[in-house]
């Protein structure tokens, strides 16, 4: 295998290892629609568990299992992936946060009133009580579930010193000179749902720099998202 194929093989192995036996058998039924590497990875995963192609033959009793997660009242559909590698990345991110995940081949209708059929896409289900936690994790780690503009955190008003009220301490994330850099930093913090405060200071040479600050509890995450934003821009 080439380096690219080797990497895909490892990623698929991790993905298929996370599947239940029924999920793996369901995927094997649709192996003709998979890539050659994916077919080999499915066969290897089934062999490791002592499963065979005969176990994957549909039966009247096996078919209801296809919608088991969809029919479970304790579970909610979180999102569907067309790319197996993306599904594996989501599984890993949620698992690291201790959020139980169930993944099954996606069931979709080709027409509005037609029957549901199984696809090669993968749907992730989570417990209803952990849905918001799961959304937050995938938003931060993969950029999914973007926050609507009207729900983005508003920029904090500058803290006025000299008052009797206790001031909320803010700490500097960075100083930015160009409008493009300022806009990029502000967008990165807003997308990450981090409240911030921006203040412009006049420089000696007549130019101006903008200082962006966040609360202490958001400092580490703010530095990470701003650094990532400028890394992607570069």
PDB file of N, CA, C and O in Angstrom, residues 127-194:
ATOM      1  N   UNK A 127     -26.901  10.194  23.536  1.00  0.00           N
ATOM      2  CA  UNK A 127     -27.999  10.295  24.497  1.00  0.00           C
ATOM      3  C   UNK A 127     -28.548  11.722  24.471  1.00  0.00           C
ATOM      4  O   UNK A 127     -27.800  12.685  24.337  1.00  0.00           O
ATOM      5  N   UNK A 128     -29.863  11.841  24.600  1.00  0.00           N
ATOM      6  CA  UNK A 128     -30.492  13.163  24.561  1.00  0.00           C
ATOM      7  C   UNK A 128     -29.918  14.097  25.624  1.00  0.00           C
ATOM      8  O   UNK A 128     -29.770  15.293  25.384  1.00  0.00           O
ATOM      9  N   UNK A 129     -29.571  13.534  26.776  1.00  0.00           N
ATOM     10  CA  UNK A 129     -29.059  14.361  27.864  1.00  0.00           C
ATOM     11  C   UNK A 129     -27.657  14.904  27.580  1.00  0.00           C
ATOM     12  O   UNK A 129     -27.206  15.833  28.241  1.00  0.00           O
ATOM     13  N   UNK A 130     -26.967  14.314  26.587  1.00  0.00           N
ATOM     14  CA  UNK A 130     -25.615  14.764  26.255  1.00  0.00           C
ATOM     15  C   UNK A 130     -25.550  15.474  24.900  1.00  0.00           C
ATOM     16  O   UNK A 130     -24.467  15.745  24.396  1.00  0.00           O
ATOM     17  N   UNK A 131     -26.710  15.761  24.319  1.00  0.00           N
ATOM     18  CA  UNK A 131     -26.724  16.340  22.972  1.00  0.00           C
ATOM     19  C   UNK A 131     -25.993  17.677  22.917  1.00  0.00           C
ATOM     20  O   UNK A 131     -25.165  17.908  22.023  1.00  0.00           O
ATOM     21  N   UNK A 132     -26.280  18.574  23.836  1.00  0.00           N
ATOM     22  CA  UNK A 132     -25.649  19.893  23.813  1.00  0.00           C
ATOM     23  C   UNK A 132     -24.152  19.791  24.053  1.00  0.00           C
ATOM     24  O   UNK A 132     -23.363  20.536  23.447  1.00  0.00           O
ATOM     25  N   UNK A 133     -23.738  18.866  24.931  1.00  0.00           N
ATOM     26  CA  UNK A 133     -22.301  18.658  25.148  1.00  0.00           C
ATOM     27  C   UNK A 133     -21.639  18.186  23.864  1.00  0.00           C
ATOM     28  O   UNK A 133     -20.543  18.637  23.509  1.00  0.00           O
ATOM     29  N   UNK A 134     -22.308  17.262  23.162  1.00  0.00           N
ATOM     30  CA  UNK A 134     -21.747  16.729  21.922  1.00  0.00           C
ATOM     31  C   UNK A 134     -21.660  17.808  20.851  1.00  0.00           C
ATOM     32  O   UNK A 134     -20.671  17.895  20.112  1.00  0.00           O
ATOM     33  N   UNK A 135     -22.686  18.645  20.755  1.00  0.00           N
ATOM     34  CA  UNK A 135     -22.681  19.748  19.781  1.00  0.00           C
ATOM     35  C   UNK A 135     -21.516  20.690  20.067  1.00  0.00           C
ATOM     36  O   UNK A 135     -20.801  21.115  19.152  1.00  0.00           O
ATOM     37  N   UNK A 136     -21.314  21.004  21.335  1.00  0.00           N
ATOM     38  CA  UNK A 136     -20.217  21.911  21.705  1.00  0.00           C
ATOM     39  C   UNK A 136     -18.860  21.324  21.315  1.00  0.00           C
ATOM     40  O   UNK A 136     -18.004  22.030  20.762  1.00  0.00           O
ATOM     41  N   UNK A 137     -18.671  20.034  21.585  1.00  0.00           N
ATOM     42  CA  UNK A 137     -17.393  19.395  21.274  1.00  0.00           C
ATOM     43  C   UNK A 137     -17.120  19.412  19.775  1.00  0.00           C
ATOM     44  O   UNK A 137     -16.022  19.777  19.332  1.00  0.00           O
ATOM     45  N   UNK A 138     -18.108  19.048  18.968  1.00  0.00           N
ATOM     46  CA  UNK A 138     -17.897  19.000  17.515  1.00  0.00           C
ATOM     47  C   UNK A 138     -17.796  20.397  16.913  1.00  0.00           C
ATOM     48  O   UNK A 138     -17.162  20.588  15.874  1.00  0.00           O
ATOM     49  N   UNK A 139     -18.412  21.382  17.560  1.00  0.00           N
ATOM     50  CA  UNK A 139     -18.267  22.766  17.086  1.00  0.00           C
ATOM     51  C   UNK A 139     -16.836  23.237  17.296  1.00  0.00           C
ATOM     52  O   UNK A 139     -16.222  23.850  16.419  1.00  0.00           O
ATOM     53  N   UNK A 140     -16.270  22.919  18.468  1.00  0.00           N
ATOM     54  CA  UNK A 140     -14.924  23.377  18.783  1.00  0.00           C
ATOM     55  C   UNK A 140     -13.862  22.591  18.039  1.00  0.00           C
ATOM     56  O   UNK A 140     -12.853  23.150  17.601  1.00  0.00           O
ATOM     57  N   UNK A 141     -14.074  21.276  17.885  1.00  0.00           N
ATOM     58  CA  UNK A 141     -13.039  20.418  17.307  1.00  0.00           C
ATOM     59  C   UNK A 141     -13.103  20.317  15.784  1.00  0.00           C
ATOM     60  O   UNK A 141     -12.087  20.140  15.127  1.00  0.00           O
ATOM     61  N   UNK A 142     -14.319  20.416  15.213  1.00  0.00           N
ATOM     62  CA  UNK A 142     -14.468  20.174  13.782  1.00  0.00           C
ATOM     63  C   UNK A 142     -15.171  21.301  13.032  1.00  0.00           C
ATOM     64  O   UNK A 142     -15.344  21.223  11.819  1.00  0.00           O
ATOM     65  N   UNK A 143     -15.588  22.343  13.752  1.00  0.00           N
ATOM     66  CA  UNK A 143     -16.256  23.456  13.096  1.00  0.00           C
ATOM     67  C   UNK A 143     -17.683  23.156  12.682  1.00  0.00           C
ATOM     68  O   UNK A 143     -18.261  23.888  11.872  1.00  0.00           O
ATOM     69  N   UNK A 144     -18.287  22.109  13.237  1.00  0.00           N
ATOM     70  CA  UNK A 144     -19.667  21.776  12.912  1.00  0.00           C
ATOM     71  C   UNK A 144     -20.623  22.605  13.771  1.00  0.00           C
ATOM     72  O   UNK A 144     -20.223  23.226  14.753  1.00  0.00           O
ATOM     73  N   UNK A 145     -21.913  22.604  13.394  1.00  0.00           N
ATOM     74  CA  UNK A 145     -22.952  23.296  14.159  1.00  0.00           C
ATOM     75  C   UNK A 145     -22.581  24.757  14.446  1.00  0.00           C
ATOM     76  O   UNK A 145     -22.491  25.179  15.593  1.00  0.00           O
ATOM     77  N   UNK A 146     -22.321  25.560  13.404  1.00  0.00           N
ATOM     78  CA  UNK A 146     -21.975  26.970  13.646  1.00  0.00           C
ATOM     79  C   UNK A 146     -23.088  27.703  14.372  1.00  0.00           C
ATOM     80  O   UNK A 146     -24.270  27.420  14.169  1.00  0.00           O
ATOM     81  N   UNK A 147     -22.696  28.625  15.243  1.00  0.00           N
ATOM     82  CA  UNK A 147     -23.670  29.381  16.024  1.00  0.00           C
ATOM     83  C   UNK A 147     -24.307  30.448  15.135  1.00  0.00           C
ATOM     84  O   UNK A 147     -23.595  31.174  14.427  1.00  0.00           O
ATOM     85  N   UNK A 148     -25.645  30.555  15.100  1.00  0.00           N
ATOM     86  CA  UNK A 148     -26.298  31.612  14.318  1.00  0.00           C
ATOM     87  C   UNK A 148     -25.783  32.985  14.727  1.00  0.00           C
ATOM     88  O   UNK A 148     -25.444  33.208  15.891  1.00  0.00           O
ATOM     89  N   UNK A 149     -25.707  33.879  13.779  1.00  0.00           N
ATOM     90  CA  UNK A 149     -25.153  35.210  14.041  1.00  0.00           C
ATOM     91  C   UNK A 149     -25.843  35.887  15.211  1.00  0.00           C
ATOM     92  O   UNK A 149     -25.202  36.506  16.065  1.00  0.00           O
ATOM     93  N   UNK A 150     -27.167  35.735  15.282  1.00  0.00           N
ATOM     94  CA  UNK A 150     -27.894  36.429  16.350  1.00  0.00           C
ATOM     95  C   UNK A 150     -27.593  35.859  17.729  1.00  0.00           C
ATOM     96  O   UNK A 150     -27.892  36.478  18.746  1.00  0.00           O
ATOM     97  N   UNK A 151     -26.988  34.667  17.775  1.00  0.00           N
ATOM     98  CA  UNK A 151     -26.670  34.053  19.061  1.00  0.00           C
ATOM     99  C   UNK A 151     -25.200  34.207  19.434  1.00  0.00           C
ATOM    100  O   UNK A 151     -24.781  33.754  20.495  1.00  0.00           O
ATOM    101  N   UNK A 152     -24.401  34.827  18.559  1.00  0.00           N
ATOM    102  CA  UNK A 152     -22.988  35.006  18.871  1.00  0.00           C
ATOM    103  C   UNK A 152     -22.835  35.948  20.062  1.00  0.00           C
ATOM    104  O   UNK A 152     -23.619  36.874  20.245  1.00  0.00           O
ATOM    105  N   UNK A 153     -21.807  35.723  20.879  1.00  0.00           N
ATOM    106  CA  UNK A 153     -21.612  36.598  22.033  1.00  0.00           C
ATOM    107  C   UNK A 153     -21.275  38.008  21.604  1.00  0.00           C
ATOM    108  O   UNK A 153     -20.523  38.218  20.643  1.00  0.00           O
ATOM    109  N   UNK A 154     -21.852  38.970  22.271  1.00  0.00           N
ATOM    110  CA  UNK A 154     -21.552  40.354  21.960  1.00  0.00           C
ATOM    111  C   UNK A 154     -20.202  40.733  22.539  1.00  0.00           C
ATOM    112  O   UNK A 154     -19.792  40.231  23.577  1.00  0.00           O
ATOM    113  N   UNK A 155     -19.544  41.644  21.866  1.00  0.00           N
ATOM    114  CA  UNK A 155     -18.266  42.127  22.380  1.00  0.00           C
ATOM    115  C   UNK A 155     -18.509  42.869  23.693  1.00  0.00           C
ATOM    116  O   UNK A 155     -19.444  43.657  23.827  1.00  0.00           O
ATOM    117  N   UNK A 156     -17.667  42.618  24.661  1.00  0.00           N
ATOM    118  CA  UNK A 156     -17.816  43.275  25.962  1.00  0.00           C
ATOM    119  C   UNK A 156     -17.558  44.770  25.826  1.00  0.00           C
ATOM    120  O   UNK A 156     -16.694  45.209  25.065  1.00  0.00           O
ATOM    121  N   UNK A 157     -18.343  45.552  26.550  1.00  0.00           N
ATOM    122  CA  UNK A 157     -18.076  46.987  26.604  1.00  0.00           C
ATOM    123  C   UNK A 157     -16.784  47.213  27.387  1.00  0.00           C
ATOM    124  O   UNK A 157     -16.492  46.489  28.341  1.00  0.00           O
ATOM    125  N   UNK A 158     -15.975  48.199  26.991  1.00  0.00           N
ATOM    126  CA  UNK A 158     -14.758  48.487  27.745  1.00  0.00           C
ATOM    127  C   UNK A 158     -15.053  48.741  29.219  1.00  0.00           C
ATOM    128  O   UNK A 158     -16.043  49.376  29.567  1.00  0.00           O
ATOM    129  N   UNK A 159     -14.204  48.217  30.075  1.00  0.00           N
ATOM    130  CA  UNK A 159     -14.389  48.390  31.510  1.00  0.00           C
ATOM    131  C   UNK A 159     -14.017  49.817  31.894  1.00  0.00           C
ATOM    132  O   UNK A 159     -12.944  50.312  31.534  1.00  0.00           O
ATOM    133  N   UNK A 160     -14.908  50.494  32.568  1.00  0.00           N
ATOM    134  CA  UNK A 160     -14.655  51.869  32.994  1.00  0.00           C
ATOM    135  C   UNK A 160     -14.047  51.853  34.387  1.00  0.00           C
ATOM    136  O   UNK A 160     -14.634  51.313  35.325  1.00  0.00           O
ATOM    137  N   UNK A 161     -12.858  52.398  34.499  1.00  0.00           N
ATOM    138  CA  UNK A 161     -12.179  52.391  35.797  1.00  0.00           C
ATOM    139  C   UNK A 161     -12.651  53.567  36.640  1.00  0.00           C
ATOM    140  O   UNK A 161     -13.200  54.537  36.137  1.00  0.00           O
ATOM    141  N   UNK A 162     -12.400  53.439  37.934  1.00  0.00           N
ATOM    142  CA  UNK A 162     -12.720  54.531  38.842  1.00  0.00           C
ATOM    143  C   UNK A 162     -14.082  54.423  39.471  1.00  0.00           C
ATOM    144  O   UNK A 162     -14.446  55.242  40.302  1.00  0.00           O
ATOM    145  N   UNK A 163     -14.885  53.411  39.071  1.00  0.00           N
ATOM    146  CA  UNK A 163     -16.205  53.266  39.667  1.00  0.00           C
ATOM    147  C   UNK A 163     -16.149  52.481  40.960  1.00  0.00           C
ATOM    148  O   UNK A 163     -15.135  51.892  41.312  1.00  0.00           O
ATOM    149  N   UNK A 164     -17.274  52.459  41.649  1.00  0.00           N
ATOM    150  CA  UNK A 164     -17.333  51.719  42.898  1.00  0.00           C
ATOM    151  C   UNK A 164     -17.576  50.236  42.657  1.00  0.00           C
ATOM    152  O   UNK A 164     -17.244  49.407  43.495  1.00  0.00           O
ATOM    153  N   UNK A 165     -18.205  49.898  41.500  1.00  0.00           N
ATOM    154  CA  UNK A 165     -18.518  48.497  41.238  1.00  0.00           C
ATOM    155  C   UNK A 165     -17.241  47.719  40.976  1.00  0.00           C
ATOM    156  O   UNK A 165     -16.261  48.227  40.424  1.00  0.00           O
ATOM    157  N   UNK A 166     -17.242  46.474  41.388  1.00  0.00           N
ATOM    158  CA  UNK A 166     -16.076  45.606  41.192  1.00  0.00           C
ATOM    159  C   UNK A 166     -15.902  45.315  39.705  1.00  0.00           C
ATOM    160  O   UNK A 166     -16.840  44.934  39.019  1.00  0.00           O
ATOM    161  N   UNK A 167     -14.699  45.525  39.169  1.00  0.00           N
ATOM    162  CA  UNK A 167     -14.438  45.317  37.763  1.00  0.00           C
ATOM    163  C   UNK A 167     -14.181  43.841  37.477  1.00  0.00           C
ATOM    164  O   UNK A 167     -13.596  43.138  38.296  1.00  0.00           O
ATOM    165  N   UNK A 168     -14.609  43.389  36.305  1.00  0.00           N
ATOM    166  CA  UNK A 168     -14.323  42.029  35.875  1.00  0.00           C
ATOM    167  C   UNK A 168     -12.943  42.004  35.253  1.00  0.00           C
ATOM    168  O   UNK A 168     -12.690  42.735  34.291  1.00  0.00           O
ATOM    169  N   UNK A 169     -12.016  41.195  35.770  1.00  0.00           N
ATOM    170  CA  UNK A 169     -10.649  41.197  35.220  1.00  0.00           C
ATOM    171  C   UNK A 169     -10.597  40.567  33.837  1.00  0.00           C
ATOM    172  O   UNK A 169     -11.172  39.510  33.597  1.00  0.00           O
ATOM    173  N   UNK A 170      -9.924  41.250  32.914  1.00  0.00           N
ATOM    174  CA  UNK A 170      -9.687  40.742  31.569  1.00  0.00           C
ATOM    175  C   UNK A 170      -8.181  40.670  31.342  1.00  0.00           C
ATOM    176  O   UNK A 170      -7.413  41.437  31.933  1.00  0.00           O
ATOM    177  N   UNK A 171      -7.776  39.748  30.458  1.00  0.00           N
ATOM    178  CA  UNK A 171      -6.359  39.537  30.202  1.00  0.00           C
ATOM    179  C   UNK A 171      -6.104  39.561  28.708  1.00  0.00           C
ATOM    180  O   UNK A 171      -6.916  39.093  27.908  1.00  0.00           O
ATOM    181  N   UNK A 172      -4.957  40.089  28.324  1.00  0.00           N
ATOM    182  CA  UNK A 172      -4.654  40.329  26.910  1.00  0.00           C
ATOM    183  C   UNK A 172      -4.372  39.027  26.166  1.00  0.00           C
ATOM    184  O   UNK A 172      -3.527  38.227  26.579  1.00  0.00           O
ATOM    185  N   UNK A 173      -5.089  38.856  25.064  1.00  0.00           N
ATOM    186  CA  UNK A 173      -4.832  37.747  24.154  1.00  0.00           C
ATOM    187  C   UNK A 173      -3.787  38.148  23.123  1.00  0.00           C
ATOM    188  O   UNK A 173      -2.926  37.359  22.731  1.00  0.00           O
ATOM    189  N   UNK A 174      -3.868  39.411  22.674  1.00  0.00           N
ATOM    190  CA  UNK A 174      -2.906  39.889  21.702  1.00  0.00           C
ATOM    191  C   UNK A 174      -3.189  41.308  21.269  1.00  0.00           C
ATOM    192  O   UNK A 174      -4.260  41.857  21.572  1.00  0.00           O
ATOM    193  N   UNK A 175      -2.232  41.907  20.600  1.00  0.00           N
ATOM    194  CA  UNK A 175      -2.391  43.247  20.038  1.00  0.00           C
ATOM    195  C   UNK A 175      -2.292  43.136  18.521  1.00  0.00           C
ATOM    196  O   UNK A 175      -1.372  42.508  17.992  1.00  0.00           O
ATOM    197  N   UNK A 176      -3.222  43.764  17.811  1.00  0.00           N
ATOM    198  CA  UNK A 176      -3.330  43.609  16.364  1.00  0.00           C
ATOM    199  C   UNK A 176      -3.346  44.988  15.713  1.00  0.00           C
ATOM    200  O   UNK A 176      -4.043  45.895  16.180  1.00  0.00           O
ATOM    201  N   UNK A 177      -2.597  45.123  14.627  1.00  0.00           N
ATOM    202  CA  UNK A 177      -2.436  46.431  14.002  1.00  0.00           C
ATOM    203  C   UNK A 177      -3.276  46.614  12.750  1.00  0.00           C
ATOM    204  O   UNK A 177      -3.786  47.702  12.502  1.00  0.00           O
ATOM    205  N   UNK A 178      -3.400  45.581  11.929  1.00  0.00           N
ATOM    206  CA  UNK A 178      -4.148  45.751  10.674  1.00  0.00           C
ATOM    207  C   UNK A 178      -5.614  45.386  10.870  1.00  0.00           C
ATOM    208  O   UNK A 178      -5.959  44.569  11.736  1.00  0.00           O
ATOM    209  N   UNK A 179      -6.454  45.980  10.045  1.00  0.00           N
ATOM    210  CA  UNK A 179      -7.890  45.686  10.123  1.00  0.00           C
ATOM    211  C   UNK A 179      -8.163  44.206   9.854  1.00  0.00           C
ATOM    212  O   UNK A 179      -9.060  43.614  10.459  1.00  0.00           O
ATOM    213  N   UNK A 180      -7.393  43.624   8.930  1.00  0.00           N
ATOM    214  CA  UNK A 180      -7.600  42.208   8.588  1.00  0.00           C
ATOM    215  C   UNK A 180      -7.295  41.313   9.784  1.00  0.00           C
ATOM    216  O   UNK A 180      -8.041  40.366  10.066  1.00  0.00           O
ATOM    217  N   UNK A 181      -6.190  41.608  10.486  1.00  0.00           N
ATOM    218  CA  UNK A 181      -5.824  40.796  11.653  1.00  0.00           C
ATOM    219  C   UNK A 181      -6.849  40.960  12.773  1.00  0.00           C
ATOM    220  O   UNK A 181      -7.195  39.998  13.464  1.00  0.00           O
ATOM    221  N   UNK A 182      -7.316  42.186  12.959  1.00  0.00           N
ATOM    222  CA  UNK A 182      -8.317  42.444  13.999  1.00  0.00           C
ATOM    223  C   UNK A 182      -9.593  41.665  13.700  1.00  0.00           C
ATOM    224  O   UNK A 182     -10.163  41.005  14.568  1.00  0.00           O
ATOM    225  N   UNK A 183     -10.038  41.737  12.448  1.00  0.00           N
ATOM    226  CA  UNK A 183     -11.269  41.045  12.058  1.00  0.00           C
ATOM    227  C   UNK A 183     -11.117  39.542  12.204  1.00  0.00           C
ATOM    228  O   UNK A 183     -12.039  38.846  12.663  1.00  0.00           O
ATOM    229  N   UNK A 184      -9.941  39.004  11.854  1.00  0.00           N
ATOM    230  CA  UNK A 184      -9.709  37.563  11.942  1.00  0.00           C
ATOM    231  C   UNK A 184      -9.745  37.093  13.395  1.00  0.00           C
ATOM    232  O   UNK A 184     -10.358  36.069  13.721  1.00  0.00           O
ATOM    233  N   UNK A 185      -9.099  37.841  14.286  1.00  0.00           N
ATOM    234  CA  UNK A 185      -9.073  37.475  15.702  1.00  0.00           C
ATOM    235  C   UNK A 185     -10.463  37.553  16.316  1.00  0.00           C
ATOM    236  O   UNK A 185     -10.884  36.653  17.063  1.00  0.00           O
ATOM    237  N   UNK A 186     -11.193  38.601  15.986  1.00  0.00           N
ATOM    238  CA  UNK A 186     -12.544  38.760  16.536  1.00  0.00           C
ATOM    239  C   UNK A 186     -13.475  37.651  16.049  1.00  0.00           C
ATOM    240  O   UNK A 186     -14.264  37.111  16.818  1.00  0.00           O
ATOM    241  N   UNK A 187     -13.358  37.318  14.769  1.00  0.00           N
ATOM    242  CA  UNK A 187     -14.207  36.250  14.227  1.00  0.00           C
ATOM    243  C   UNK A 187     -13.879  34.906  14.880  1.00  0.00           C
ATOM    244  O   UNK A 187     -14.769  34.123  15.201  1.00  0.00           O
ATOM    245  N   UNK A 188     -12.593  34.621  15.084  1.00  0.00           N
ATOM    246  CA  UNK A 188     -12.189  33.352  15.697  1.00  0.00           C
ATOM    247  C   UNK A 188     -12.766  33.217  17.101  1.00  0.00           C
ATOM    248  O   UNK A 188     -13.274  32.154  17.482  1.00  0.00           O
ATOM    249  N   UNK A 189     -12.725  34.290  17.874  1.00  0.00           N
ATOM    250  CA  UNK A 189     -13.259  34.262  19.238  1.00  0.00           C
ATOM    251  C   UNK A 189     -14.778  34.145  19.228  1.00  0.00           C
ATOM    252  O   UNK A 189     -15.365  33.411  20.033  1.00  0.00           O
ATOM    253  N   UNK A 190     -15.433  34.863  18.315  1.00  0.00           N
ATOM    254  CA  UNK A 190     -16.894  34.799  18.227  1.00  0.00           C
ATOM    255  C   UNK A 190     -17.348  33.406  17.816  1.00  0.00           C
ATOM    256  O   UNK A 190     -18.306  32.865  18.371  1.00  0.00           O
ATOM    257  N   UNK A 191     -16.657  32.813  16.829  1.00  0.00           N
ATOM    258  CA  UNK A 191     -17.020  31.470  16.379  1.00  0.00           C
ATOM    259  C   UNK A 191     -16.861  30.443  17.495  1.00  0.00           C
ATOM    260  O   UNK A 191     -17.583  29.447  17.543  1.00  0.00           O
ATOM    261  N   UNK A 192     -15.886  30.695  18.380  1.00  0.00           N
ATOM    262  CA  UNK A 192     -15.655  29.781  19.506  1.00  0.00           C
ATOM    263  C   UNK A 192     -16.536  30.114  20.702  1.00  0.00           C
ATOM    264  O   UNK A 192     -16.410  29.498  21.760  1.00  0.00           O
ATOM    265  N   UNK A 193     -17.426  31.098  20.541  1.00  0.00           N
ATOM    266  CA  UNK A 193     -18.356  31.482  21.602  1.00  0.00           C
ATOM    267  C   UNK A 193     -17.626  32.001  22.846  1.00  0.00           C
ATOM    268  O   UNK A 193     -18.014  31.730  23.976  1.00  0.00           O
ATOM    269  N   UNK A 194     -16.544  32.754  22.624  1.00  0.00           N
ATOM    270  CA  UNK A 194     -15.753  33.322  23.719  1.00  0.00           C
ATOM    271  C   UNK A 194     -16.015  34.829  23.775  1.00  0.00           C
ATOM    272  O   UNK A 194     -15.805  35.539  22.787  1.00  0.00           O
TER     273      UNK A 194
END
